Amino acid sequence: MSAVVTSHRAALLVVAATGFYLLMHAHAEAQWWKRAPVDFEECADAAEKAATKTEKTAALADCNAKFAGRRKPGGGYSYYDFLQDRTFDIAGPNPTPEEQKKIDEAYTAYLAHQRRSNEAAQATARQQREQQEQQVRQLQQVALQTEVERVPIPVERPKVQQAVGTRPKSAPCTKGSFSCEWPRLSESLNDLKKLFNPTPSKPAKKG
């Protein structure tokens, strides 16, 4: 009787062990099917299945934090560096240390190029400003010279032409000259006119 009981217990233990093995094996297979995503695209596909919009947003943010690269249509991955506004080809979903070193070296060269470009732009702007200032000075000089030329030069007031027959008071009279004799001749002629053409007398008024 005791042998039968012992045999029955052994059989139960075997069944229990077998069930536990099968359960663990099934759990392991489930974990294999639910393995972690290998790149951003696979992670994003899983995030799309989130129950709520908040969970979906959080899952996509986690995908962005885990994977820097993006799949390329022809194979491989690309990495976009927003600091340089440039895309780099990489082998996997994240840059390797060697790839990251090349990206950093490219960024250093990018900064040097930007600095040279800014210095050249500043030099060009400074040169243009100096040329404009020089042109303004030249225009001011031309305008000033033009204004000086427009100012009239004072002209001596012309002497009033003396009437014929008059002699300047300060001018000496040469005896026998026309200018000296003409006034006396004019007076004599006027006396002769009065002699031959007497002024008619007015008739006396009747009382």
Coordinates of C-alpha atoms in Angstrom, one line a residue:
M1 CA 0.0 0.0 0.0
S2 CA 2.8 2.4 0.9
A3 CA 4.5 1.6 -2.3
V4 CA 1.5 2.6 -4.3
V5 CA 1.2 5.9 -2.5
T6 CA 4.9 6.6 -3.0
S7 CA 4.6 5.8 -6.7
H8 CA 1.5 8.1 -7.0
R9 CA 3.4 11.0 -5.4
A10 CA 6.3 10.5 -7.7
A11 CA 3.9 10.6 -10.7
L12 CA 2.4 13.9 -9.4
L13 CA 5.9 15.4 -9.0
V14 CA 6.7 14.4 -12.5
V15 CA 3.5 16.0 -13.8
A16 CA 4.1 19.2 -11.8
A17 CA 7.7 19.5 -13.0
T18 CA 6.6 19.0 -16.5
G19 CA 3.9 21.6 -16.2
F20 CA 6.3 24.1 -14.7
Y21 CA 8.8 23.4 -17.5
L22 CA 6.1 24.0 -20.1
L23 CA 5.0 27.2 -18.4
M24 CA 8.4 28.6 -18.2
H25 CA 9.1 27.6 -21.8
A26 CA 5.9 29.4 -23.0
H27 CA 6.8 32.5 -20.9
A28 CA 10.3 32.5 -22.5
E29 CA 8.7 32.3 -26.0
A30 CA 6.4 35.2 -25.1
Q31 CA 9.4 37.3 -24.0
W32 CA 11.1 36.5 -27.3
W33 CA 8.1 37.7 -29.3
K34 CA 8.0 40.9 -27.1
R35 CA 11.7 41.6 -27.5
A36 CA 13.0 45.2 -27.3
P37 CA 12.8 47.2 -30.6
V38 CA 16.0 47.4 -32.6
D39 CA 15.6 50.8 -34.1
F40 CA 13.5 53.9 -34.1
E41 CA 11.0 52.7 -36.7
E42 CA 10.3 49.5 -34.8
C43 CA 10.0 51.4 -31.6
A44 CA 7.6 54.0 -33.2
D45 CA 5.4 51.2 -34.5
A46 CA 5.1 49.8 -31.0
A47 CA 4.3 53.3 -29.6
E48 CA 1.5 53.7 -32.1
K49 CA -0.3 50.8 -30.3
A50 CA -0.4 52.7 -27.0
A51 CA -3.8 52.8 -25.4
T52 CA -4.0 56.6 -24.9
K53 CA -2.6 59.6 -26.6
T54 CA -0.5 60.5 -23.6
E55 CA 1.1 57.1 -23.5
K56 CA 1.7 57.3 -27.2
T57 CA 3.5 60.7 -26.9
A58 CA 5.6 59.4 -24.0
A59 CA 6.5 56.3 -25.9
L60 CA 7.6 58.2 -29.0
A61 CA 9.7 60.5 -26.8
D62 CA 11.4 57.5 -25.4
C63 CA 12.0 56.2 -28.9
N64 CA 13.7 59.5 -29.9
A65 CA 15.9 59.3 -26.8
K66 CA 17.0 55.7 -27.5
F67 CA 17.6 55.9 -31.3
A68 CA 19.3 58.8 -33.1
G69 CA 19.4 57.2 -36.5
R70 CA 16.6 56.7 -39.0
R71 CA 16.3 54.0 -41.6
K72 CA 17.3 54.8 -45.2
P73 CA 15.2 53.4 -48.1
G74 CA 18.2 51.7 -49.6
G75 CA 19.4 50.2 -46.4
G76 CA 21.5 51.5 -43.5
Y77 CA 20.7 54.5 -41.3
S78 CA 21.2 58.2 -41.4
Y79 CA 21.8 60.7 -38.6
Y80 CA 20.6 64.3 -38.7
D81 CA 22.6 66.9 -36.8
F82 CA 20.4 69.9 -36.4
L83 CA 23.4 72.0 -35.2
Q84 CA 25.0 71.7 -38.7
D85 CA 21.7 71.2 -40.5
R86 CA 23.3 68.2 -42.2
T87 CA 22.7 64.4 -42.5
F88 CA 25.4 61.8 -41.9
D89 CA 25.3 58.1 -43.0
I90 CA 25.8 55.6 -40.1
A91 CA 25.8 51.8 -40.0
G92 CA 23.3 51.2 -37.2
P93 CA 20.4 52.9 -35.4
N94 CA 22.9 54.9 -33.3
P95 CA 26.3 56.4 -34.3
T96 CA 29.3 54.3 -33.3
P97 CA 32.1 56.1 -31.3
E98 CA 34.1 56.4 -34.6
E99 CA 31.1 57.8 -36.4
Q100 CA 30.4 60.2 -33.6
K101 CA 34.0 61.4 -33.7
K102 CA 33.6 62.2 -37.4
I103 CA 30.4 64.1 -36.8
D104 CA 32.1 66.2 -34.1
E105 CA 35.0 67.0 -36.4
A106 CA 32.6 68.1 -39.1
Y107 CA 30.9 70.3 -36.5
T108 CA 34.2 71.9 -35.6
A109 CA 34.9 72.6 -39.3
Y110 CA 31.4 74.0 -39.6
L111 CA 31.9 76.4 -36.8
A112 CA 35.2 77.6 -38.3
H113 CA 33.5 78.1 -41.7
Q114 CA 30.7 80.1 -40.1
R115 CA 33.2 82.3 -38.2
R116 CA 35.1 83.1 -41.5
S117 CA 31.8 83.8 -43.3
N118 CA 30.7 86.2 -40.5
E119 CA 34.0 88.0 -40.6
A120 CA 33.9 88.3 -44.3
A121 CA 30.3 89.6 -44.1
Q122 CA 31.3 92.2 -41.5
A123 CA 34.3 93.3 -43.5
T124 CA 32.1 93.8 -46.6
A125 CA 29.5 95.7 -44.6
R126 CA 32.2 97.9 -43.1
Q127 CA 33.7 98.6 -46.6
Q128 CA 30.2 99.5 -48.0
R129 CA 29.6 101.8 -45.0
E130 CA 32.9 103.6 -45.6
Q131 CA 32.2 104.0 -49.3
Q132 CA 28.7 105.5 -48.5
E133 CA 30.2 107.9 -46.0
Q134 CA 32.8 108.9 -48.6
Q135 CA 30.1 109.5 -51.2
V136 CA 28.2 111.6 -48.7
R137 CA 31.3 113.8 -48.0
Q138 CA 31.9 114.2 -51.7
L139 CA 28.3 115.3 -52.3
Q140 CA 28.5 117.8 -49.4
Q141 CA 31.7 119.3 -50.8
V142 CA 30.1 119.6 -54.3
A143 CA 27.0 121.2 -52.8
L144 CA 29.1 123.7 -50.7
Q145 CA 31.1 124.6 -53.7
T146 CA 28.0 125.2 -55.8
E147 CA 26.5 127.4 -53.1
V148 CA 29.7 129.5 -53.0
E149 CA 29.6 130.0 -56.8
R150 CA 26.0 131.1 -56.6
V151 CA 26.7 134.0 -54.2
P152 CA 26.8 137.2 -56.4
I153 CA 30.0 139.2 -56.3
P154 CA 29.3 142.9 -55.3
V155 CA 29.5 145.1 -58.4
E156 CA 30.4 148.8 -58.2
R157 CA 27.3 150.9 -58.6
P158 CA 27.3 152.6 -62.0
K159 CA 27.6 156.3 -62.1
V160 CA 24.6 158.2 -63.2
Q161 CA 25.1 159.5 -66.6
Q162 CA 25.3 163.3 -66.5
A163 CA 22.9 165.3 -68.6
V164 CA 24.2 166.9 -71.7
G165 CA 25.2 170.5 -71.1
T166 CA 25.9 170.0 -67.4
R167 CA 29.4 170.0 -66.0
P168 CA 30.5 168.2 -63.0
K169 CA 31.0 170.6 -60.1
S170 CA 34.5 169.3 -59.4
A171 CA 35.6 169.0 -63.0
P172 CA 37.6 172.0 -64.2
C173 CA 36.2 174.1 -67.1
T174 CA 38.6 174.8 -69.9
K175 CA 38.0 178.1 -71.5
G176 CA 36.7 177.9 -75.0
S177 CA 35.5 174.3 -74.6
F178 CA 32.0 173.3 -75.6
S179 CA 31.2 172.1 -72.1
C180 CA 32.0 175.5 -70.7
E181 CA 30.5 177.7 -73.4
W182 CA 27.3 175.7 -73.9
P183 CA 25.5 176.9 -70.7
R184 CA 26.1 180.5 -71.6
L185 CA 25.0 180.0 -75.2
S186 CA 21.8 178.3 -74.0
E187 CA 21.0 181.3 -71.8
S188 CA 21.5 183.7 -74.7
L189 CA 19.3 181.6 -77.0
N190 CA 16.6 181.6 -74.4
D191 CA 16.8 185.4 -74.1
L192 CA 16.5 185.8 -77.8
K193 CA 13.4 183.6 -77.8
K194 CA 11.8 185.7 -75.2
L195 CA 12.6 188.9 -77.1
F196 CA 11.1 187.7 -80.4
N197 CA 8.2 185.9 -78.7
P198 CA 7.0 188.1 -76.0
T199 CA 4.5 186.7 -73.6
P200 CA 1.1 188.1 -74.4
S201 CA -0.3 190.3 -71.7
K202 CA -3.5 189.4 -70.1
P203 CA -6.5 191.7 -70.9
A204 CA -7.6 193.9 -68.1
K205 CA -10.7 193.0 -66.3
K206 CA -13.7 195.2 -66.8
G207 CA -15.2 196.8 -63.8

